[in-house]
Coordinates of C-alpha atoms and ligand atoms in Angstrom, one line a residue:
E474 CA -34.9 136.9 -7.9
D475 CA -33.7 133.8 -9.9
D476 CA -37.3 132.2 -9.4
Q477 CA -38.6 135.1 -11.0
Q478 CA -36.6 134.6 -14.0
Q479 CA -37.4 131.3 -14.5
M480 CA -41.1 131.5 -14.0
P481 CA -42.2 134.3 -16.0
S482 CA -45.6 135.1 -16.6
R483 CA -47.7 133.6 -19.5
D484 CA -47.9 136.8 -21.1
F485 CA -44.0 137.4 -21.2
M486 CA -43.8 133.7 -22.3
A487 CA -46.2 134.4 -25.2
N488 CA -44.2 137.2 -26.5
R489 CA -40.7 136.4 -26.0
I490 CA -39.7 132.8 -25.7
P491 CA -39.1 131.2 -29.0
P492 CA -41.0 127.5 -29.6
V493 CA -39.2 125.4 -26.8
R494 CA -38.2 122.1 -27.9
S495 CA -38.0 120.4 -25.0
L496 CA -39.8 120.4 -21.5
K497 CA -36.8 118.7 -19.7
P498 CA -35.9 120.7 -16.5
V499 CA -33.3 123.1 -17.3
G500 CA -31.0 125.1 -14.5
K501 CA -30.5 124.5 -11.1
R502 CA -34.2 124.1 -9.8
R503 CA -34.6 121.7 -7.3
S504 CA -38.6 121.9 -7.4
N505 CA -40.5 119.5 -9.9
T506 CA -42.3 122.0 -11.7
I507 CA -41.3 124.2 -14.6
N508 CA -43.2 127.3 -15.2
G509 CA -45.7 126.3 -12.8
I510 CA -46.2 122.8 -14.5
Q511 CA -45.7 119.5 -12.7
V512 CA -42.9 117.5 -14.6
D513 CA -42.1 115.2 -11.9
K514 CA -40.0 112.3 -13.6
N515 CA -42.1 109.8 -11.6
L516 CA -45.0 110.8 -13.0
D517 CA -47.6 109.0 -11.5
Y518 CA -51.4 108.2 -11.8
F519 CA -52.7 111.1 -9.9
D520 CA -50.2 113.4 -11.3
V521 CA -51.9 112.8 -14.7
V522 CA -54.1 115.5 -15.0
G523 CA -55.1 115.8 -18.4
S524 CA -56.8 118.8 -19.6
A525 CA -56.2 121.1 -16.7
D526 CA -52.8 121.8 -17.5
L527 CA -53.2 121.8 -21.1
S528 CA -53.6 125.5 -21.3
K529 CA -50.3 126.0 -19.3
L530 CA -48.6 123.5 -21.5
E531 CA -49.7 125.2 -25.1
S532 CA -48.7 128.4 -24.1
L533 CA -45.3 126.9 -23.1
D534 CA -44.5 125.4 -26.6
R535 CA -46.4 127.4 -29.0
G536 CA -45.6 126.6 -32.6
F537 CA -43.9 123.3 -31.9
D538 CA -45.7 119.9 -32.0
E539 CA -43.3 117.6 -31.2
F540 CA -45.9 114.8 -32.1
A541 CA -46.0 116.2 -35.8
A542 CA -43.1 114.1 -37.0
D543 CA -45.1 110.7 -35.9
D544 CA -48.3 112.2 -37.8
A545 CA -46.2 113.0 -40.7
K546 CA -45.0 109.4 -41.0
V547 CA -48.8 108.4 -41.5
V548 CA -49.5 107.7 -45.2
P549 CA -53.3 108.4 -45.8
G550 CA -55.2 105.0 -46.8
F551 CA -52.4 102.9 -45.5
G552 CA -53.9 99.9 -43.6
E553 CA -57.5 101.4 -43.9
N554 CA -60.2 98.8 -43.5
G555 CA -57.7 96.6 -42.2
D556 CA -55.7 96.4 -45.2
P557 CA -52.1 94.8 -45.2
V558 CA -49.5 97.4 -45.6
L559 CA -46.8 96.1 -48.0
L560 CA -43.6 97.6 -48.0
K561 CA -40.7 97.6 -50.6
G562 CA -37.0 98.2 -50.7
D563 CA -35.0 99.5 -48.2
E564 CA -38.2 100.2 -46.1
A565 CA -38.8 96.5 -46.5
E566 CA -35.5 95.7 -45.1
E567 CA -35.6 98.2 -42.4
A568 CA -39.0 96.6 -41.1
T569 CA -37.3 93.2 -41.3
R570 CA -34.5 94.7 -38.9
I571 CA -36.9 95.9 -36.5
M572 CA -39.0 93.1 -36.6
A573 CA -36.3 90.8 -35.3
K574 CA -36.1 93.1 -32.2
E575 CA -39.5 94.2 -31.5
A576 CA -41.6 91.2 -32.7
F577 CA -44.0 93.5 -34.7
N578 CA -43.6 95.6 -38.2
I579 CA -43.5 99.0 -36.6
V580 CA -42.5 100.6 -39.9
A581 CA -45.8 99.6 -41.1
S582 CA -47.9 100.6 -37.7
D583 CA -46.2 104.0 -38.0
K584 CA -47.9 104.6 -41.3
I585 CA -51.2 103.7 -40.6
S586 CA -53.7 106.1 -38.8
L587 CA -54.2 105.9 -35.2
H588 CA -57.8 106.0 -35.9
R589 CA -58.1 103.6 -38.8
V590 CA -61.2 102.0 -39.8
V591 CA -61.3 98.0 -39.2
P592 CA -63.4 95.7 -40.7
D593 CA -66.7 94.6 -39.2
T594 CA -65.8 91.2 -38.6
R595 CA -69.1 90.5 -36.7
D596 CA -71.7 87.7 -37.4
P597 CA -74.3 89.9 -39.4
L598 CA -76.8 89.1 -36.8
C599 CA -75.2 91.3 -34.3
Q600 CA -76.4 94.2 -36.1
A601 CA -79.7 93.8 -34.8
V602 CA -79.2 93.2 -31.3
K603 CA -80.4 96.0 -28.9
Y604 CA -78.5 96.7 -25.5
D605 CA -80.1 98.5 -22.5
E606 CA -79.3 102.2 -22.2
D607 CA -78.0 101.8 -18.7
L608 CA -75.3 99.4 -18.7
P609 CA -72.2 99.4 -16.4
N610 CA -69.4 101.3 -17.4
A611 CA -65.9 100.2 -17.3
S612 CA -62.6 100.9 -16.1
I613 CA -60.2 100.1 -19.0
I614 CA -56.9 98.2 -17.8
I615 CA -54.0 98.4 -20.4
I616 CA -50.7 97.0 -19.2
F617 CA -47.5 97.2 -21.1
T618 CA -43.7 97.0 -20.7
N619 CA -41.5 98.6 -23.4
E620 CA -44.4 98.5 -25.8
A621 CA -44.0 99.9 -29.3
W622 CA -45.2 103.5 -29.5
T623 CA -47.9 103.7 -32.4
P624 CA -49.4 99.9 -31.3
L625 CA -49.6 101.5 -27.8
L626 CA -51.5 104.7 -28.7
R627 CA -53.6 102.9 -31.5
T628 CA -54.8 100.7 -28.6
I629 CA -55.6 103.8 -26.2
W630 CA -57.3 105.6 -29.4
S631 CA -59.5 102.6 -30.4
V632 CA -60.9 102.4 -27.1
L633 CA -61.6 106.1 -27.0
D634 CA -63.1 105.9 -30.4
K635 CA -65.2 102.9 -30.1
T636 CA -66.4 103.1 -26.5
P637 CA -69.6 105.1 -25.9
G638 CA -68.4 108.1 -23.6
H639 CA -71.0 107.5 -20.8
L640 CA -69.7 103.7 -20.7
L641 CA -66.4 104.5 -20.6
K642 CA -65.2 105.6 -16.9
E643 CA -61.4 105.7 -17.3
I644 CA -58.6 104.0 -19.2
I645 CA -55.8 103.0 -16.7
L646 CA -52.4 102.7 -18.4
V647 CA -49.8 100.6 -16.2
D648 CA -46.5 100.8 -17.2
D649 CA -44.5 97.7 -16.0
F650 CA -41.2 99.3 -15.6
S651 CA -40.4 100.2 -19.1
D652 CA -36.8 101.8 -19.7
K653 CA -37.5 103.0 -23.4
P654 CA -37.3 106.7 -23.7
Y655 CA -40.5 107.4 -25.4
L656 CA -42.2 105.7 -22.5
K657 CA -41.5 108.3 -20.1
G658 CA -41.5 112.2 -20.7
K659 CA -42.8 111.7 -24.5
L660 CA -45.8 109.5 -23.4
D661 CA -46.6 111.9 -20.2
R662 CA -46.5 114.7 -22.6
Y663 CA -48.8 113.0 -25.0
I664 CA -51.1 112.0 -22.2
R665 CA -51.2 115.6 -20.8
K666 CA -51.9 117.3 -24.5
K667 CA -53.5 114.7 -26.6
L668 CA -55.8 112.7 -24.6
P669 CA -58.7 113.4 -22.7
S670 CA -58.5 113.3 -18.6
K671 CA -60.1 110.0 -18.5
V672 CA -56.7 108.3 -19.4
R673 CA -54.3 107.9 -16.5
L674 CA -51.1 106.2 -16.0
K675 CA -49.6 104.5 -13.3
R676 CA -45.9 103.6 -13.3
L677 CA -44.4 100.8 -11.5
S678 CA -41.2 101.5 -9.6
K679 CA -39.9 97.7 -10.2
R680 CA -40.5 95.2 -13.2
S681 CA -43.6 93.5 -11.9
G682 CA -44.9 91.2 -14.7
L683 CA -48.4 91.2 -16.1
I684 CA -50.2 89.8 -13.3
R685 CA -49.2 92.1 -10.4
A686 CA -49.4 95.0 -13.3
R687 CA -53.1 94.0 -13.9
L688 CA -53.7 93.8 -10.2
T689 CA -52.2 97.3 -9.8
G690 CA -54.4 98.4 -12.3
A691 CA -57.6 96.6 -10.8
R692 CA -56.6 98.2 -7.4
L693 CA -56.8 101.7 -9.0
A694 CA -60.1 101.3 -10.9
T695 CA -63.2 102.9 -9.8
G696 CA -65.5 101.9 -12.8
D697 CA -68.4 99.2 -12.5
N698 CA -66.7 96.6 -14.7
L699 CA -62.8 96.1 -15.0
L700 CA -61.7 95.3 -18.8
F701 CA -58.3 94.3 -19.3
L702 CA -56.4 94.7 -22.6
D703 CA -52.9 94.1 -23.9
S704 CA -51.1 96.8 -25.3
H705 CA -51.6 96.2 -29.2
C706 CA -55.2 95.7 -29.8
E707 CA -57.8 97.1 -32.0
C708 CA -61.4 97.4 -31.0
G709 CA -64.4 96.7 -33.2
D710 CA -67.5 98.2 -33.6
D711 CA -69.8 98.4 -30.6
W712 CA -67.2 95.8 -28.8
Y713 CA -68.1 97.0 -25.3
Q714 CA -72.1 96.9 -25.4
P715 CA -72.2 93.1 -25.6
L716 CA -69.7 92.3 -23.0
A717 CA -71.2 94.8 -20.5
Q718 CA -74.8 93.6 -21.1
R719 CA -73.8 89.9 -20.2
I720 CA -72.4 91.3 -17.2
K721 CA -75.1 93.0 -16.1
D722 CA -77.3 90.0 -16.9
E723 CA -74.8 87.5 -15.2
P724 CA -72.7 89.4 -12.5
N725 CA -70.6 86.1 -12.0
A726 CA -69.8 86.0 -15.5
F727 CA -66.2 86.5 -16.9
V728 CA -66.3 87.3 -20.4
V729 CA -64.2 87.5 -23.6
P730 CA -64.7 89.0 -26.9
I731 CA -63.8 87.2 -30.1
I732 CA -60.3 87.9 -30.7
D733 CA -59.3 88.9 -34.3
V734 CA -55.6 88.5 -35.7
I735 CA -54.0 91.5 -36.6
D736 CA -50.8 90.2 -38.5
D737 CA -47.8 91.1 -37.0
K738 CA -45.9 91.7 -40.4
T739 CA -48.5 93.6 -42.5
M740 CA -50.9 94.9 -39.8
E741 CA -53.7 93.2 -41.8
Y742 CA -56.7 92.8 -39.7
Y743 CA -58.0 89.6 -40.7
H744 CA -61.5 88.8 -41.2
G745 CA -63.6 85.3 -41.8
N746 CA -67.3 84.9 -42.3
G747 CA -67.9 86.3 -38.8
V748 CA -70.1 83.2 -37.8
Y749 CA -67.0 80.6 -37.2
F750 CA -64.8 80.9 -34.2
Q751 CA -63.2 79.0 -31.5
I752 CA -63.0 78.7 -27.9
G753 CA -60.2 78.1 -25.5
G754 CA -59.0 74.9 -24.3
F755 CA -55.6 73.6 -22.9
S756 CA -53.1 70.6 -23.3
W757 CA -52.1 68.8 -20.6
G758 CA -48.5 70.2 -21.0
G759 CA -50.0 73.4 -19.6
H760 CA -50.6 75.6 -22.6
F761 CA -53.7 77.3 -23.9
N762 CA -54.8 76.2 -27.3
W763 CA -58.1 76.9 -29.4
V764 CA -60.6 74.1 -29.7
D765 CA -64.0 74.0 -31.7
I766 CA -67.2 74.7 -30.1
P767 CA -68.6 71.0 -29.1
Q768 CA -72.0 70.0 -30.5
H769 CA -73.4 70.0 -27.0
E770 CA -72.7 73.9 -26.4
Q771 CA -73.9 74.7 -29.9
I772 CA -77.1 73.2 -29.0
R773 CA -77.1 74.5 -25.4
R774 CA -76.5 78.4 -26.1
G775 CA -79.1 78.2 -29.0
S776 CA -77.8 81.0 -31.2
T777 CA -74.6 81.7 -33.0
I778 CA -74.3 85.0 -31.5
A779 CA -75.4 83.7 -28.0
P780 CA -72.8 83.9 -25.0
T781 CA -70.7 80.5 -25.5
R782 CA -69.3 78.7 -22.8
T783 CA -65.5 78.4 -23.1
P784 CA -63.3 76.1 -21.0
T785 CA -60.5 78.7 -20.7
M786 CA -59.6 81.8 -22.0
A787 CA -56.5 83.1 -23.9
G788 CA -55.9 85.7 -20.9
G789 CA -55.2 89.4 -22.3
L790 CA -58.7 90.5 -23.5
F791 CA -61.3 89.9 -20.7
A792 CA -64.1 91.9 -18.6
V793 CA -65.6 91.4 -15.3
N794 CA -68.0 93.1 -12.6
R795 CA -65.3 94.7 -10.4
Q796 CA -66.4 93.2 -7.3
T797 CA -66.8 89.7 -9.0
F798 CA -63.1 90.3 -10.0
W799 CA -62.2 90.3 -6.4
D800 CA -64.7 87.9 -4.8
F801 CA -63.5 85.3 -7.2
G802 CA -59.7 85.8 -5.9
S803 CA -58.6 88.0 -8.4
Y804 CA -55.1 86.5 -9.8
D805 CA -52.1 84.7 -7.9
E806 CA -50.2 87.5 -6.8
E807 CA -46.9 85.1 -6.7
M808 CA -47.0 84.7 -10.5
D809 CA -44.3 86.5 -12.3
V810 CA -43.7 88.1 -15.9
W811 CA -46.2 86.0 -18.2
G812 CA -47.7 83.0 -18.6
G813 CA -50.0 80.7 -17.1
E814 CA -52.4 83.2 -15.4
N815 CA -55.0 82.7 -17.9
L816 CA -55.3 78.9 -17.2
E817 CA -55.4 79.7 -13.7
M818 CA -58.0 82.1 -13.8
S819 CA -60.2 79.8 -16.3
F820 CA -60.3 76.7 -13.9
R821 CA -60.8 79.2 -10.8
V822 CA -63.6 80.7 -12.4
W823 CA -65.6 77.6 -13.3
Q824 CA -64.6 75.6 -10.3
C825 CA -65.5 78.3 -8.0
G826 CA -69.0 78.8 -9.3
G827 CA -68.5 81.3 -12.1
V828 CA -69.0 81.5 -15.8
L829 CA -66.6 82.0 -18.3
E830 CA -67.9 82.8 -22.0
T831 CA -67.0 84.2 -25.5
I832 CA -69.2 86.9 -26.4
P833 CA -69.5 86.6 -30.1
C834 CA -70.6 90.1 -30.9
S835 CA -67.9 91.6 -29.2
R836 CA -64.6 91.6 -31.5
V837 CA -61.0 92.9 -30.3
G838 CA -58.1 92.6 -32.8
H839 CA -54.7 91.5 -31.2
I840 CA -51.1 91.6 -32.9
F841 CA -50.0 87.9 -32.0
R842 CA -46.1 88.2 -32.1
S843 CA -44.0 85.1 -32.4
F844 CA -41.5 86.2 -29.3
H845 CA -41.4 88.1 -26.4
P846 CA -39.8 91.4 -27.1
Y847 CA -39.1 91.9 -23.6
T848 CA -36.7 90.5 -20.8
F849 CA -37.5 87.8 -18.3
P850 CA -35.7 88.6 -15.3
G851 CA -33.3 85.8 -14.0
N852 CA -34.0 83.8 -17.2
K853 CA -36.9 82.1 -15.4
D854 CA -39.4 79.7 -17.3
T855 CA -42.3 81.6 -15.5
H856 CA -44.9 80.2 -18.0
G857 CA -43.8 76.5 -16.5
I858 CA -43.5 77.8 -13.0
N859 CA -46.9 79.8 -13.0
T860 CA -48.6 76.6 -14.7
A861 CA -47.2 74.3 -12.1
R862 CA -48.5 77.1 -9.4
T863 CA -51.8 76.4 -11.4
V864 CA -52.0 72.8 -11.3
E865 CA -50.8 72.6 -7.7
V866 CA -53.8 74.3 -6.6
W867 CA -56.5 73.3 -9.4
M868 CA -55.8 70.1 -10.7
D869 CA -56.0 67.7 -8.2
D870 CA -54.8 64.2 -9.2
F871 CA -55.0 65.2 -12.8
K872 CA -51.6 67.3 -12.0
R873 CA -49.8 64.0 -12.9
L874 CA -50.6 64.3 -16.7
F875 CA -49.1 68.0 -16.2
Y876 CA -45.5 66.7 -14.7
M877 CA -45.7 63.7 -17.2
N878 CA -44.9 66.7 -19.8
R879 CA -42.9 68.6 -17.2
P880 CA -41.1 66.1 -15.1
D881 CA -38.3 69.2 -14.8
L882 CA -40.7 71.3 -12.8
L883 CA -41.1 68.5 -10.0
S884 CA -37.8 69.7 -8.8
T885 CA -37.9 73.3 -9.6
D886 CA -38.9 75.9 -6.5
I887 CA -42.2 77.4 -7.7
G888 CA -42.7 79.2 -4.3
D889 CA -45.8 78.8 -1.9
V890 CA -49.4 78.1 -2.8
S891 CA -50.9 77.8 0.5
K892 CA -52.7 81.2 -0.1
R893 CA -54.4 80.1 -3.1
L894 CA -55.2 76.6 -1.5
E895 CA -56.7 78.3 1.2
F896 CA -59.2 80.5 -0.9
K897 CA -60.0 77.4 -2.9
K898 CA -61.1 75.7 0.6
Q899 CA -62.8 78.8 2.0
R900 CA -65.1 79.1 -1.2
Q901 CA -65.6 75.6 -1.6
C902 CA -64.5 75.4 -5.0
K903 CA -65.4 72.1 -7.1
S904 CA -62.8 69.6 -8.1
F905 CA -61.0 69.6 -11.3
K906 CA -62.9 66.0 -12.3
W907 CA -66.2 68.3 -11.9
Y908 CA -64.5 70.8 -14.3
L909 CA -63.6 67.9 -16.8
D910 CA -67.3 66.3 -16.6
N911 CA -69.1 69.3 -16.8
I912 CA -67.1 72.1 -18.5
F913 CA -64.7 70.1 -21.0
P914 CA -66.3 66.7 -21.4
Q915 CA -64.5 66.5 -25.0
K916 CA -60.9 66.8 -23.3
F917 CA -59.2 63.5 -23.8
I918 CA -57.8 62.3 -20.6
L919 CA -55.2 59.8 -21.8
D920 CA -55.2 57.4 -18.8
D921 CA -58.8 57.5 -17.9
P922 CA -61.0 54.3 -18.1
D923 CA -64.0 56.1 -19.8
H924 CA -61.7 57.1 -22.6
S925 CA -59.0 54.6 -23.1
F926 CA -58.5 50.9 -23.2
A927 CA -54.8 51.0 -22.6
Y928 CA -52.2 53.6 -22.3
G929 CA -48.4 54.3 -21.7
R930 CA -45.5 53.3 -23.8
V931 CA -46.4 51.2 -26.8
R932 CA -43.6 48.7 -26.7
N933 CA -42.2 46.4 -29.4
P934 CA -40.4 43.0 -28.0
N935 CA -36.9 44.5 -29.2
N936 CA -37.4 47.2 -26.6
H937 CA -38.6 50.0 -29.2
C938 CA -41.2 52.2 -28.5
L939 CA -43.7 54.5 -30.5
D940 CA -42.6 58.0 -30.2
T941 CA -43.4 61.5 -31.5
L942 CA -39.6 62.0 -32.3
Q943 CA -39.9 65.6 -31.0
N944 CA -42.3 66.6 -33.8
D945 CA -44.3 69.7 -33.4
E946 CA -47.8 68.2 -32.5
K947 CA -49.5 71.2 -33.9
D948 CA -48.8 69.8 -37.3
T949 CA -49.8 66.8 -39.0
Y950 CA -46.5 64.6 -38.8
D951 CA -44.7 61.2 -39.4
F952 CA -43.9 59.6 -35.8
G953 CA -41.8 56.7 -35.5
I954 CA -39.9 54.5 -33.2
Y955 CA -37.1 55.1 -30.6
P956 CA -35.4 53.0 -27.9
C957 CA -38.1 52.9 -25.1
H958 CA -37.2 55.4 -22.2
D959 CA -37.2 53.6 -18.7
Y960 CA -39.4 56.4 -16.9
V961 CA -42.8 57.5 -19.0
A962 CA -41.6 60.3 -21.0
A963 CA -44.4 62.3 -22.8
S964 CA -42.9 61.7 -26.2
Q965 CA -43.5 57.9 -25.7
F966 CA -47.3 58.2 -24.2
F967 CA -50.2 57.0 -26.4
S968 CA -53.3 55.7 -25.8
F969 CA -55.8 53.0 -27.4
S970 CA -58.5 54.9 -27.2
K971 CA -62.3 53.8 -26.6
K972 CA -62.9 54.9 -30.3
F973 CA -60.3 52.5 -31.2
D974 CA -57.7 55.4 -32.0
I975 CA -54.0 55.0 -31.4
R976 CA -53.8 58.3 -30.3
R977 CA -52.0 61.0 -28.3
E978 CA -53.7 64.0 -26.6
D979 CA -55.1 65.7 -29.8
N980 CA -53.6 63.8 -33.0
C981 CA -54.4 60.0 -34.0
A982 CA -52.4 57.7 -36.1
E983 CA -53.6 57.2 -39.6
V984 CA -52.6 55.4 -42.5
G985 CA -51.5 57.4 -45.9
E986 CA -52.3 56.1 -49.2
I987 CA -49.1 56.1 -51.4
G988 CA -47.0 53.4 -50.3
N989 CA -43.4 52.4 -51.6
D990 CA -42.3 49.2 -53.8
L991 CA -42.9 46.9 -51.0
G992 CA -46.1 47.9 -50.4
Q993 CA -45.4 49.7 -47.1
L994 CA -47.6 52.6 -46.3
P995 CA -46.5 55.5 -44.1
V996 CA -48.2 56.1 -40.8
H997 CA -48.9 59.9 -40.1
M998 CA -50.1 61.4 -36.5
V999 CA -53.0 63.8 -37.8
P1000 CA -55.8 65.7 -35.9
C1001 CA -58.1 63.1 -34.3
H1002 CA -61.5 63.2 -36.1
G1003 CA -63.2 61.0 -34.0
K1004 CA -65.2 59.1 -36.6
G1005 CA -63.3 56.0 -36.9
Q1006 CA -62.7 55.4 -40.5
D1007 CA -59.2 55.9 -41.7
Q1008 CA -58.0 56.4 -38.1
E1009 CA -59.7 53.2 -36.5
W1010 CA -57.3 50.0 -35.3
I1011 CA -57.7 46.7 -33.9
H1012 CA -55.6 45.6 -31.2
T1013 CA -55.5 42.1 -30.9
K1014 CA -54.2 39.8 -27.9
Q1015 CA -51.2 38.6 -30.0
G1016 CA -50.1 42.4 -29.7
R1017 CA -51.0 43.3 -33.4
L1018 CA -52.5 46.7 -34.2
I1019 CA -54.1 46.3 -37.8
H1020 CA -55.7 49.6 -39.5
K1021 CA -59.0 48.3 -40.2
L1022 CA -59.6 50.1 -43.4
T1023 CA -56.4 48.8 -45.2
N1024 CA -56.2 45.8 -43.0
K1025 CA -52.4 46.5 -42.8
C1026 CA -50.5 45.9 -39.5
L1027 CA -48.3 48.4 -37.6
D1028 CA -44.7 47.5 -38.4
I1029 CA -41.4 48.7 -37.5
G1030 CA -39.2 46.8 -40.2
S1031 CA -35.7 46.1 -39.2
G1032 CA -35.8 48.4 -36.4
I1033 CA -32.8 50.2 -37.2
S1034 CA -34.3 53.2 -38.7
D1035 CA -36.8 55.3 -36.7
K1036 CA -39.3 54.7 -39.6
L1037 CA -42.9 53.2 -38.9
F1038 CA -45.3 52.0 -41.4
A1039 CA -48.2 49.6 -42.4
T1040 CA -47.8 46.6 -44.1
D1041 CA -49.2 43.0 -44.8
C1042 CA -49.7 41.5 -41.6
K1043 CA -47.1 38.8 -40.9
A1044 CA -46.0 36.7 -37.9
M1045 CA -43.2 38.7 -37.2
Q1046 CA -41.9 40.2 -34.0
S1047 CA -41.5 43.7 -35.9
Q1048 CA -45.3 43.6 -35.8
I1049 CA -46.0 43.2 -32.2
F1050 CA -46.6 46.0 -29.7
F1051 CA -47.9 46.0 -26.0
Y1052 CA -49.1 49.2 -24.1
D1053 CA -47.7 49.5 -20.8
N1054 CA -51.1 49.5 -19.1
Y1055 CA -54.5 47.8 -20.3
I1056 CA -57.5 48.9 -18.4
S1057 CA -59.7 46.3 -17.5
Ligands
UD2_1260 C1 -51.2 85.9 -23.9 C2 -52.3 87.1 -23.5 C3 -51.8 87.9 -22.7 C4 -51.6 87.1 -21.2 C5 -50.7 85.6 -21.7 C6 -50.3 84.7 -20.7 C7 -53.9 87.6 -25.2 C8 -54.2 88.6 -26.5 N1 -52.9 87.8 -24.8 O1 -50.0 86.2 -24.6 O2 -52.5 88.7 -22.2 O3 -52.4 86.6 -20.8 O4 -50.9 85.0 -22.9 O5 -49.6 85.0 -19.9 O6 -54.7 86.6 -24.8 N2 -46.4 92.7 -20.0 C9 -46.1 93.2 -18.7 N3 -45.1 92.9 -18.2 C10 -44.3 91.6 -18.4 C11 -44.7 91.0 -19.7 C12 -45.5 91.6 -20.0 O7 -46.8 94.5 -18.5 O8 -43.4 91.7 -17.4 C13 -47.5 93.1 -20.7 C14 -47.4 93.1 -22.3 O9 -46.8 94.6 -22.8 C15 -48.5 93.2 -23.1 C16 -49.3 91.9 -21.8 O10 -48.4 92.0 -20.6 O11 -49.4 94.1 -23.2 C17 -49.5 90.5 -22.6 O12 -48.2 90.1 -23.0 P1 -47.9 89.6 -24.5 O13 -48.7 90.6 -25.2 O14 -46.5 89.5 -24.4 O15 -48.3 88.3 -24.2 P2 -49.0 87.5 -25.5 O16 -50.1 88.3 -26.3 O17 -48.2 86.6 -26.2
MN1261 MN1 -50.3 90.2 -26.4

């Protein structure tokens, strides 16, 4: 009898029950259904049934739309065409407060339509490209942990809006154990009521990290291709077809779109001239970075819109044939939380016989944030540990250059990599030397006889060494001197390159033009241009480092300050330097 009262017929509902505000279970029922509708709080992939239950839900809450409040925040026109949203007064202050916690401006995001138009950032040549009708379809896997509401929904909607229906097999959302309340019930209801049944959700029962979250999504997928996205992206026009076409033509290809930048503060969708873009590189310290397309690749690819080989990928956005993903070793399942998996996959793909390419006609915007708005359980440096796992498996002897930057990781527990080494052996993957020679020949190898005459610390007789002085090496900076470390520390590691540069990985010493009253010119580290000129030095047998263009000598002065400069050459100890190692 009790049950009867709690499960009225639909007619009864429609006539008598006022609009309900919440679908939370009420009363003492033990089952997971309310009015015949599944409301399991562990709502899972297979429970999200989409449109089938929609009619029942609609009859339940006639007249009340819990999402109306979100819709009401949208200001028509805001953010359209990728324009920045500029806030004023109290709202600007609130946005600053929220940004400090969430890492992007959610106030601005909430004001922008979930279906906003973004600029067409493609190379104009892309418009004339024709793709096959029968391209492979995709399972699009979007993983997230505690993602903000509107950026997540905008990601999903932009996939739905911008992907031809017959090519979109499904969208698989994987929630990596979020604890934000709106990502529980509200998200379940949104998926059921507002999204097509192609959109499914899998919740992980414990925090798994992005690597294992992606693996879970990949295991559930049924499409021809897997396509991974971060949970704060917006797709460009015809973004999927060029990726699918390339995979159809080259089944061993791992392909990435050009990643456009969505501003974390204004949500502006940036666009340049559509032609220039960069590809992926890495630093010996184990970080992904962007590098220019080398001339040999510009020639090989033949066209600015042809697939462009990239030594590495950023990691978040890529597509691959589903079978190829598994055949190539999927991911290192023992990697935690965040970081390093992108370099691991990049080295693995190339060394094991695949190709990794940027597909210029595919563009996807991504909100780059300046910190992680989620926890790192145990406060572990997962980027460092995951990267150490990567170098142990894929870098052979070159791992020395990584550990030079990260000596701390030599004594850190990074777990067991034997399964990954076994995979590498079984597949007879190539060496890292092969990778450097063939895929990334422009990468500077600090201690390699083909790249350098000398390397190591650069020591002055009074035991001071050239040193980066902890400067951020992304920028131009003044380097200087510091008492020599008795072990080889990365901050004191320099090469004398075969192009006659005093150089670090990507930066070279250059002499400034404006000196002081004593005729001393400042010395900067700037990005190497490899053309000699103002970056060219002569290293003499007596230990001088003479800047060729100005004919001035590198000098440490009194050695009391950490300053370094170039000045008239004299027979003085302050102008004498020797590298640790000379390659004969
Ligand atoms: C970049 C990649 C990212 C990943 C990372 C290296 C792009 C655009 N982004 O950093 O995908 O390859 O480099 O690891 O190339 N997440 C979880 N569980 C976690 C942590 C993160 O599900 O424990 C999700 C997160 O919600 C997001 C995705 O993983 O959707 C990537 O995280 P991120 O956006 O913080 O990484 P990002 O873009 O700084
Ligand atoms: Mn991201």
